[in-house]
């Protein structure tokens, strides 16, 4: 009697195993129907992802049109003009030259990149976690994809928001050549706070800090030079 049951159970498990295997094979061979075929003739601006497996890029507006709209907005123009004033001051104190190679870290949508280009700096690179082409390309500020000493100047207007400030500082310093400068702008602060920030940059010497206005708010501008020897 018991042997009978045993044999029956064996049969059941064999059948279940076979069915499960067949289902797996079937699922494996099946193309999920929820995926949109790559060249489906759908108007681009009406196109929304139907499922998570739709990995094709989605442009609701062609990039040049989108940029034209953004760059003609009032806030954009005001912010670029504020950055322009800011960089012209650096031009006057001799920190910035036309031939300077400038890196903007955490450049957002690229206001500062545009401002620098406008005042005649030819070699400007903007990076941010999310790209905004053509002004800003994608890169991790904590792991910059540039060789040591690639730039004359590194600028960041978002140093205070860095998740790992010392790593952020290390990367900014690494990508600037010896004798070059890094430049950060933070909410207006006193000399103790400036000292704390400067301490994170281990290979530089403070050139100076001062309070200036940027985009309508008071900020402290910190300029330091990368030492020729460590
Ligand atoms: C730097 O570029 C600006 C704008 O193109 C130009 O007016 C200025 O003469 C240039 N300065 C030098 C020193 O070449
Ligand atoms: C800059 O502004 C901060 C905050 O208002 C102030 O504490 C500090 O003394 C100012 N620094 C200078 C150099 O004026």
mmCIF file of C-alpha atoms and ligand atoms in Angstrom:
data_model
loop_
_atom_site.group_PDB
_atom_site.id
_atom_site.type_symbol
_atom_site.label_atom_id
_atom_site.label_comp_id
_atom_site.label_asym_id
_atom_site.label_seq_id
_atom_site.Cartn_x
_atom_site.Cartn_y
_atom_site.Cartn_z
ATOM 1 C CA UNK A 1 0.000 0.000 0.000
ATOM 2 C CA UNK A 2 2.694 2.497 1.068
ATOM 3 C CA UNK A 3 4.823 1.619 -1.915
ATOM 4 C CA UNK A 4 1.831 2.314 -4.094
ATOM 5 C CA UNK A 5 1.529 5.845 -2.690
ATOM 6 C CA UNK A 6 5.243 6.356 -2.983
ATOM 7 C CA UNK A 7 5.137 5.480 -6.682
ATOM 8 C CA UNK A 8 2.163 7.765 -7.229
ATOM 9 C CA UNK A 9 3.952 10.685 -5.543
ATOM 10 C CA UNK A 10 7.030 10.077 -7.647
ATOM 11 C CA UNK A 11 4.934 10.246 -10.758
ATOM 12 C CA UNK A 12 3.272 13.491 -9.637
ATOM 13 C CA UNK A 13 6.590 15.167 -8.919
ATOM 14 C CA UNK A 14 8.011 14.019 -12.249
ATOM 15 C CA UNK A 15 5.025 15.458 -14.107
ATOM 16 C CA UNK A 16 5.245 18.761 -12.177
ATOM 17 C CA UNK A 17 8.937 19.006 -12.900
ATOM 18 C CA UNK A 18 8.367 18.434 -16.616
ATOM 19 C CA UNK A 19 5.606 21.044 -16.776
ATOM 20 C CA UNK A 20 7.697 23.598 -14.905
ATOM 21 C CA UNK A 21 10.638 23.011 -17.254
ATOM 22 C CA UNK A 22 8.435 23.373 -20.338
ATOM 23 C CA UNK A 23 6.982 26.641 -18.998
ATOM 24 C CA UNK A 24 10.456 28.008 -18.324
ATOM 25 C CA UNK A 25 11.640 27.114 -21.828
ATOM 26 C CA UNK A 26 8.493 28.654 -23.276
ATOM 27 C CA UNK A 27 8.964 31.893 -21.323
ATOM 28 C CA UNK A 28 12.592 32.037 -22.303
ATOM 29 C CA UNK A 29 11.815 31.740 -26.024
ATOM 30 C CA UNK A 30 8.891 34.133 -25.906
ATOM 31 C CA UNK A 31 9.455 37.806 -26.841
ATOM 32 C CA UNK A 32 7.483 39.862 -24.336
ATOM 33 C CA UNK A 33 4.585 41.415 -26.181
ATOM 34 C CA UNK A 34 4.609 44.533 -24.036
ATOM 35 C CA UNK A 35 7.830 45.746 -25.653
ATOM 36 C CA UNK A 36 7.320 48.345 -28.368
ATOM 37 C CA UNK A 37 9.034 47.253 -31.573
ATOM 38 C CA UNK A 38 12.143 49.454 -32.028
ATOM 39 C CA UNK A 39 10.943 51.041 -35.271
ATOM 40 C CA UNK A 40 7.276 51.383 -34.586
ATOM 41 C CA UNK A 41 5.948 54.364 -36.550
ATOM 42 C CA UNK A 42 4.764 56.441 -33.614
ATOM 43 C CA UNK A 43 4.908 60.218 -33.449
ATOM 44 C CA UNK A 44 7.816 60.988 -31.110
ATOM 45 C CA UNK A 45 6.010 63.599 -29.063
ATOM 46 C CA UNK A 46 3.098 61.237 -28.420
ATOM 47 C CA UNK A 47 5.302 58.440 -27.336
ATOM 48 C CA UNK A 48 5.325 57.300 -23.735
ATOM 49 C CA UNK A 49 6.936 54.208 -22.321
ATOM 50 C CA UNK A 50 4.425 51.342 -22.310
ATOM 51 C CA UNK A 51 6.537 49.121 -20.135
ATOM 52 C CA UNK A 52 9.824 48.908 -18.323
ATOM 53 C CA UNK A 53 11.405 47.035 -21.218
ATOM 54 C CA UNK A 54 11.103 50.033 -23.530
ATOM 55 C CA UNK A 55 14.691 51.215 -23.442
ATOM 56 C CA UNK A 56 14.772 53.397 -26.538
ATOM 57 C CA UNK A 57 15.527 57.109 -25.883
ATOM 58 C CA UNK A 58 12.476 59.303 -25.429
ATOM 59 C CA UNK A 59 12.522 62.812 -26.778
ATOM 60 C CA UNK A 60 9.347 64.747 -26.188
ATOM 61 C CA UNK A 61 10.889 67.670 -28.064
ATOM 62 C CA UNK A 62 13.881 67.630 -30.390
ATOM 63 C CA UNK A 63 16.917 68.818 -28.422
ATOM 64 C CA UNK A 64 17.651 72.045 -30.379
ATOM 65 C CA UNK A 65 14.035 73.148 -29.960
ATOM 66 C CA UNK A 66 14.023 72.285 -26.291
ATOM 67 C CA UNK A 67 17.267 74.208 -25.764
ATOM 68 C CA UNK A 68 16.053 77.196 -27.767
ATOM 69 C CA UNK A 69 13.019 77.373 -25.510
ATOM 70 C CA UNK A 70 15.067 76.990 -22.325
ATOM 71 C CA UNK A 71 17.775 79.439 -23.344
ATOM 72 C CA UNK A 72 15.296 82.164 -24.210
ATOM 73 C CA UNK A 73 13.498 81.979 -20.866
ATOM 74 C CA UNK A 74 13.877 84.942 -18.558
ATOM 75 C CA UNK A 75 15.303 82.985 -15.627
ATOM 76 C CA UNK A 76 17.901 81.395 -17.865
ATOM 77 C CA UNK A 77 19.032 84.712 -19.304
ATOM 78 C CA UNK A 78 19.188 86.330 -15.843
ATOM 79 C CA UNK A 79 21.221 83.510 -14.361
ATOM 80 C CA UNK A 80 23.654 83.397 -17.265
ATOM 81 C CA UNK A 81 24.129 87.144 -16.987
ATOM 82 C CA UNK A 82 24.789 86.814 -13.249
ATOM 83 C CA UNK A 83 27.426 84.147 -13.903
ATOM 84 C CA UNK A 84 28.890 86.354 -16.609
ATOM 85 C CA UNK A 85 29.355 89.203 -14.092
ATOM 86 C CA UNK A 86 30.911 86.748 -11.676
ATOM 87 C CA UNK A 87 33.417 85.400 -14.205
ATOM 88 C CA UNK A 88 34.288 88.848 -15.549
ATOM 89 C CA UNK A 89 35.486 89.749 -12.038
ATOM 90 C CA UNK A 90 37.804 86.745 -12.172
ATOM 91 C CA UNK A 91 38.975 87.927 -15.545
ATOM 92 C CA UNK A 92 39.868 91.282 -14.031
ATOM 93 C CA UNK A 93 41.817 89.811 -11.128
ATOM 94 C CA UNK A 94 43.783 87.692 -13.565
ATOM 95 C CA UNK A 95 42.477 84.275 -12.468
ATOM 96 C CA UNK A 96 40.707 83.619 -15.746
ATOM 97 C CA UNK A 97 42.325 83.970 -19.178
ATOM 98 C CA UNK A 98 40.888 83.456 -22.646
ATOM 99 C CA UNK A 99 43.001 80.357 -23.115
ATOM 100 C CA UNK A 100 42.188 78.866 -19.675
ATOM 101 C CA UNK A 101 40.896 75.309 -19.718
ATOM 102 C CA UNK A 102 37.935 75.406 -17.352
ATOM 103 C CA UNK A 103 36.000 72.572 -15.748
ATOM 104 C CA UNK A 104 32.580 73.234 -14.206
ATOM 105 C CA UNK A 105 31.601 70.490 -11.767
ATOM 106 C CA UNK A 106 27.916 70.013 -10.899
ATOM 107 C CA UNK A 107 27.111 72.389 -13.736
ATOM 108 C CA UNK A 108 23.361 71.739 -13.646
ATOM 109 C CA UNK A 109 21.750 72.764 -16.909
ATOM 110 C CA UNK A 110 24.878 74.678 -17.945
ATOM 111 C CA UNK A 111 24.361 78.345 -17.035
ATOM 112 C CA UNK A 112 27.997 78.825 -16.057
ATOM 113 C CA UNK A 113 29.247 76.964 -19.111
ATOM 114 C CA UNK A 114 27.315 79.308 -21.359
ATOM 115 C CA UNK A 115 28.496 82.363 -19.400
ATOM 116 C CA UNK A 116 32.145 81.324 -19.719
ATOM 117 C CA UNK A 117 31.773 80.705 -23.446
ATOM 118 C CA UNK A 118 30.111 84.099 -23.846
ATOM 119 C CA UNK A 119 32.997 85.978 -22.293
ATOM 120 C CA UNK A 120 35.392 84.312 -24.686
ATOM 121 C CA UNK A 121 36.739 81.260 -22.834
ATOM 122 C CA UNK A 122 37.136 78.692 -25.571
ATOM 123 C CA UNK A 123 37.791 75.532 -23.616
ATOM 124 C CA UNK A 124 34.982 74.948 -21.141
ATOM 125 C CA UNK A 125 33.811 71.548 -19.936
ATOM 126 C CA UNK A 126 30.641 71.144 -17.896
ATOM 127 C CA UNK A 127 29.730 67.943 -16.081
ATOM 128 C CA UNK A 128 26.765 66.846 -14.006
ATOM 129 C CA UNK A 129 25.159 63.557 -12.986
ATOM 130 C CA UNK A 130 22.492 64.212 -15.613
ATOM 131 C CA UNK A 131 23.630 65.500 -18.980
ATOM 132 C CA UNK A 132 22.242 68.642 -20.639
ATOM 133 C CA UNK A 133 23.707 68.559 -24.106
ATOM 134 C CA UNK A 134 25.459 70.326 -25.666
ATOM 135 C CA UNK A 135 26.594 72.331 -22.610
ATOM 136 C CA UNK A 136 26.907 69.678 -19.946
ATOM 137 C CA UNK A 137 27.898 66.055 -20.248
ATOM 138 C CA UNK A 138 27.317 63.292 -17.780
ATOM 139 C CA UNK A 139 29.941 62.487 -15.190
ATOM 140 C CA UNK A 140 30.115 61.658 -11.509
ATOM 141 C CA UNK A 141 31.731 64.535 -9.558
ATOM 142 C CA UNK A 142 33.125 61.945 -7.153
ATOM 143 C CA UNK A 143 34.832 60.097 -9.979
ATOM 144 C CA UNK A 144 35.673 62.562 -12.733
ATOM 145 C CA UNK A 145 36.586 60.982 -16.080
ATOM 146 C CA UNK A 146 39.616 63.242 -16.658
ATOM 147 C CA UNK A 147 43.347 62.780 -16.308
ATOM 148 C CA UNK A 148 45.241 64.436 -13.478
ATOM 149 C CA UNK A 149 46.036 68.067 -14.168
ATOM 150 C CA UNK A 150 43.783 68.358 -17.228
ATOM 151 C CA UNK A 151 42.439 71.816 -16.378
ATOM 152 C CA UNK A 152 43.680 75.259 -15.365
ATOM 153 C CA UNK A 153 40.579 75.994 -13.321
ATOM 154 C CA UNK A 154 37.852 73.910 -11.696
ATOM 155 C CA UNK A 155 34.690 75.676 -10.612
ATOM 156 C CA UNK A 156 31.752 74.485 -8.560
ATOM 157 C CA UNK A 157 28.721 76.411 -7.426
ATOM 158 C CA UNK A 158 27.370 73.345 -5.633
ATOM 159 C CA UNK A 159 30.185 72.264 -3.397
ATOM 160 C CA UNK A 160 28.040 72.653 -0.272
ATOM 161 C CA UNK A 161 25.598 70.036 -1.563
ATOM 162 C CA UNK A 162 28.253 67.384 -2.149
ATOM 163 C CA UNK A 163 27.426 64.071 -0.479
ATOM 164 C CA UNK A 164 31.085 63.322 0.166
ATOM 165 C CA UNK A 165 32.769 66.754 0.314
ATOM 166 C CA UNK A 166 36.295 65.465 0.846
ATOM 167 C CA UNK A 167 36.047 63.102 -2.118
ATOM 168 C CA UNK A 168 34.526 65.897 -4.210
ATOM 169 C CA UNK A 169 37.389 68.199 -3.200
ATOM 170 C CA UNK A 170 39.970 65.520 -3.960
ATOM 171 C CA UNK A 171 38.594 65.026 -7.469
ATOM 172 C CA UNK A 172 38.464 68.755 -8.195
ATOM 173 C CA UNK A 173 42.072 69.139 -7.099
ATOM 174 C CA UNK A 174 43.232 66.089 -8.990
ATOM 175 C CA UNK A 175 41.935 67.318 -12.329
ATOM 176 C CA UNK A 176 43.549 70.771 -11.973
ATOM 177 C CA UNK A 177 47.209 71.197 -12.915
ATOM 178 C CA UNK A 178 49.757 72.306 -10.348
ATOM 179 C CA UNK A 179 49.648 76.090 -10.145
ATOM 180 C CA UNK A 180 46.056 76.086 -11.383
ATOM 181 C CA UNK A 181 43.133 77.121 -9.205
ATOM 182 C CA UNK A 182 39.931 75.715 -7.856
ATOM 183 C CA UNK A 183 37.052 77.987 -7.182
ATOM 184 C CA UNK A 184 33.970 77.232 -5.121
ATOM 185 C CA UNK A 185 30.966 79.324 -4.275
ATOM 186 C CA UNK A 186 28.946 78.614 -1.116
ATOM 187 C CA UNK A 187 26.238 80.470 0.814
ATOM 188 C CA UNK A 188 27.773 83.542 2.426
ATOM 189 C CA UNK A 189 29.779 82.406 5.413
ATOM 190 C CA UNK A 190 32.371 83.623 7.889
ATOM 191 C CA UNK A 191 36.080 82.911 7.970
ATOM 192 C CA UNK A 192 35.759 79.861 10.239
ATOM 193 C CA UNK A 193 33.536 78.102 7.733
ATOM 194 C CA UNK A 194 35.821 79.127 4.890
ATOM 195 C CA UNK A 195 38.710 77.537 6.788
ATOM 196 C CA UNK A 196 36.729 74.329 7.198
ATOM 197 C CA UNK A 197 36.044 74.137 3.474
ATOM 198 C CA UNK A 198 39.614 74.965 2.539
ATOM 199 C CA UNK A 199 40.847 72.231 4.871
ATOM 200 C CA UNK A 200 39.085 69.640 2.702
ATOM 201 C CA UNK A 201 41.292 70.603 -0.228
ATOM 202 C CA UNK A 202 44.550 69.090 0.887
ATOM 203 C CA UNK A 203 46.781 70.078 -2.015
ATOM 204 C CA UNK A 204 45.933 73.777 -2.295
ATOM 205 C CA UNK A 205 46.685 77.078 -0.636
ATOM 206 C CA UNK A 206 43.974 79.701 -0.148
ATOM 207 C CA UNK A 207 44.347 82.681 -2.440
ATOM 208 C CA UNK A 208 41.411 84.554 -1.000
ATOM 209 C CA UNK A 209 37.724 84.512 -0.135
ATOM 210 C CA UNK A 210 35.194 87.269 -0.521
ATOM 211 C CA UNK A 211 31.467 87.843 -0.434
ATOM 212 C CA UNK A 212 29.867 88.504 -3.796
ATOM 213 C CA UNK A 213 26.364 88.440 -5.228
ATOM 214 C CA UNK A 214 25.319 85.642 -7.536
ATOM 215 C CA UNK A 215 21.822 85.082 -8.879
ATOM 216 C CA UNK A 216 20.529 87.596 -6.357
ATOM 217 C CA UNK A 217 21.983 85.949 -3.273
ATOM 218 C CA UNK A 218 25.062 86.658 -1.197
ATOM 219 C CA UNK A 219 27.668 83.980 -1.608
ATOM 220 C CA UNK A 220 31.224 83.472 -0.504
ATOM 221 C CA UNK A 221 33.700 82.896 -3.286
ATOM 222 C CA UNK A 222 36.726 80.829 -2.322
ATOM 223 C CA UNK A 223 39.777 80.734 -4.581
ATOM 224 C CA UNK A 224 42.743 78.449 -3.902
ATOM 225 C CA UNK A 225 45.815 77.517 -5.872
ATOM 226 C CA UNK A 226 47.043 73.952 -6.278
ATOM 227 C CA UNK A 227 50.520 73.739 -4.760
ATOM 228 C CA UNK A 228 53.424 72.933 -7.044
ATOM 229 C CA UNK A 229 54.606 70.304 -4.567
ATOM 230 C CA UNK A 230 52.625 68.449 -1.948
HETATM 231 C C1 LIG B 1 39.540 87.443 -24.943
HETATM 232 O O1 LIG B 1 38.324 87.212 -25.613
HETATM 233 C C2 LIG B 1 37.482 88.362 -25.707
HETATM 234 C C3 LIG B 1 36.173 87.921 -26.326
HETATM 235 O O2 LIG B 1 36.354 87.129 -27.443
HETATM 236 C C4 LIG B 1 38.208 89.436 -26.523
HETATM 237 O O3 LIG B 1 37.401 90.567 -26.601
HETATM 238 C C5 LIG B 1 39.527 89.754 -25.833
HETATM 239 O O4 LIG B 1 40.253 90.673 -26.608
HETATM 240 C C6 LIG B 1 40.359 88.513 -25.645
HETATM 241 N N1 LIG B 1 41.521 88.837 -24.862
HETATM 242 C C7 LIG B 1 42.758 88.448 -25.204
HETATM 243 C C8 LIG B 1 43.846 88.859 -24.272
HETATM 244 O O5 LIG B 1 42.982 87.786 -26.197
HETATM 245 C C1 LIG B 2 30.533 87.339 4.373
HETATM 246 O O1 LIG B 2 29.225 87.134 4.801
HETATM 247 C C2 LIG B 2 29.105 86.404 6.002
HETATM 248 C C3 LIG B 2 27.639 86.125 6.256
HETATM 249 O O2 LIG B 2 26.874 87.282 6.076
HETATM 250 C C4 LIG B 2 29.776 87.169 7.140
HETATM 251 O O3 LIG B 2 29.683 86.432 8.342
HETATM 252 C C5 LIG B 2 31.225 87.381 6.767
HETATM 253 O O4 LIG B 2 31.867 88.162 7.757
HETATM 254 C C6 LIG B 2 31.351 88.061 5.420
HETATM 255 N N1 LIG B 2 32.754 88.085 5.043
HETATM 256 C C7 LIG B 2 33.367 89.166 4.614
HETATM 257 C C8 LIG B 2 34.807 88.999 4.257
HETATM 258 O O5 LIG B 2 32.805 90.215 4.494
#
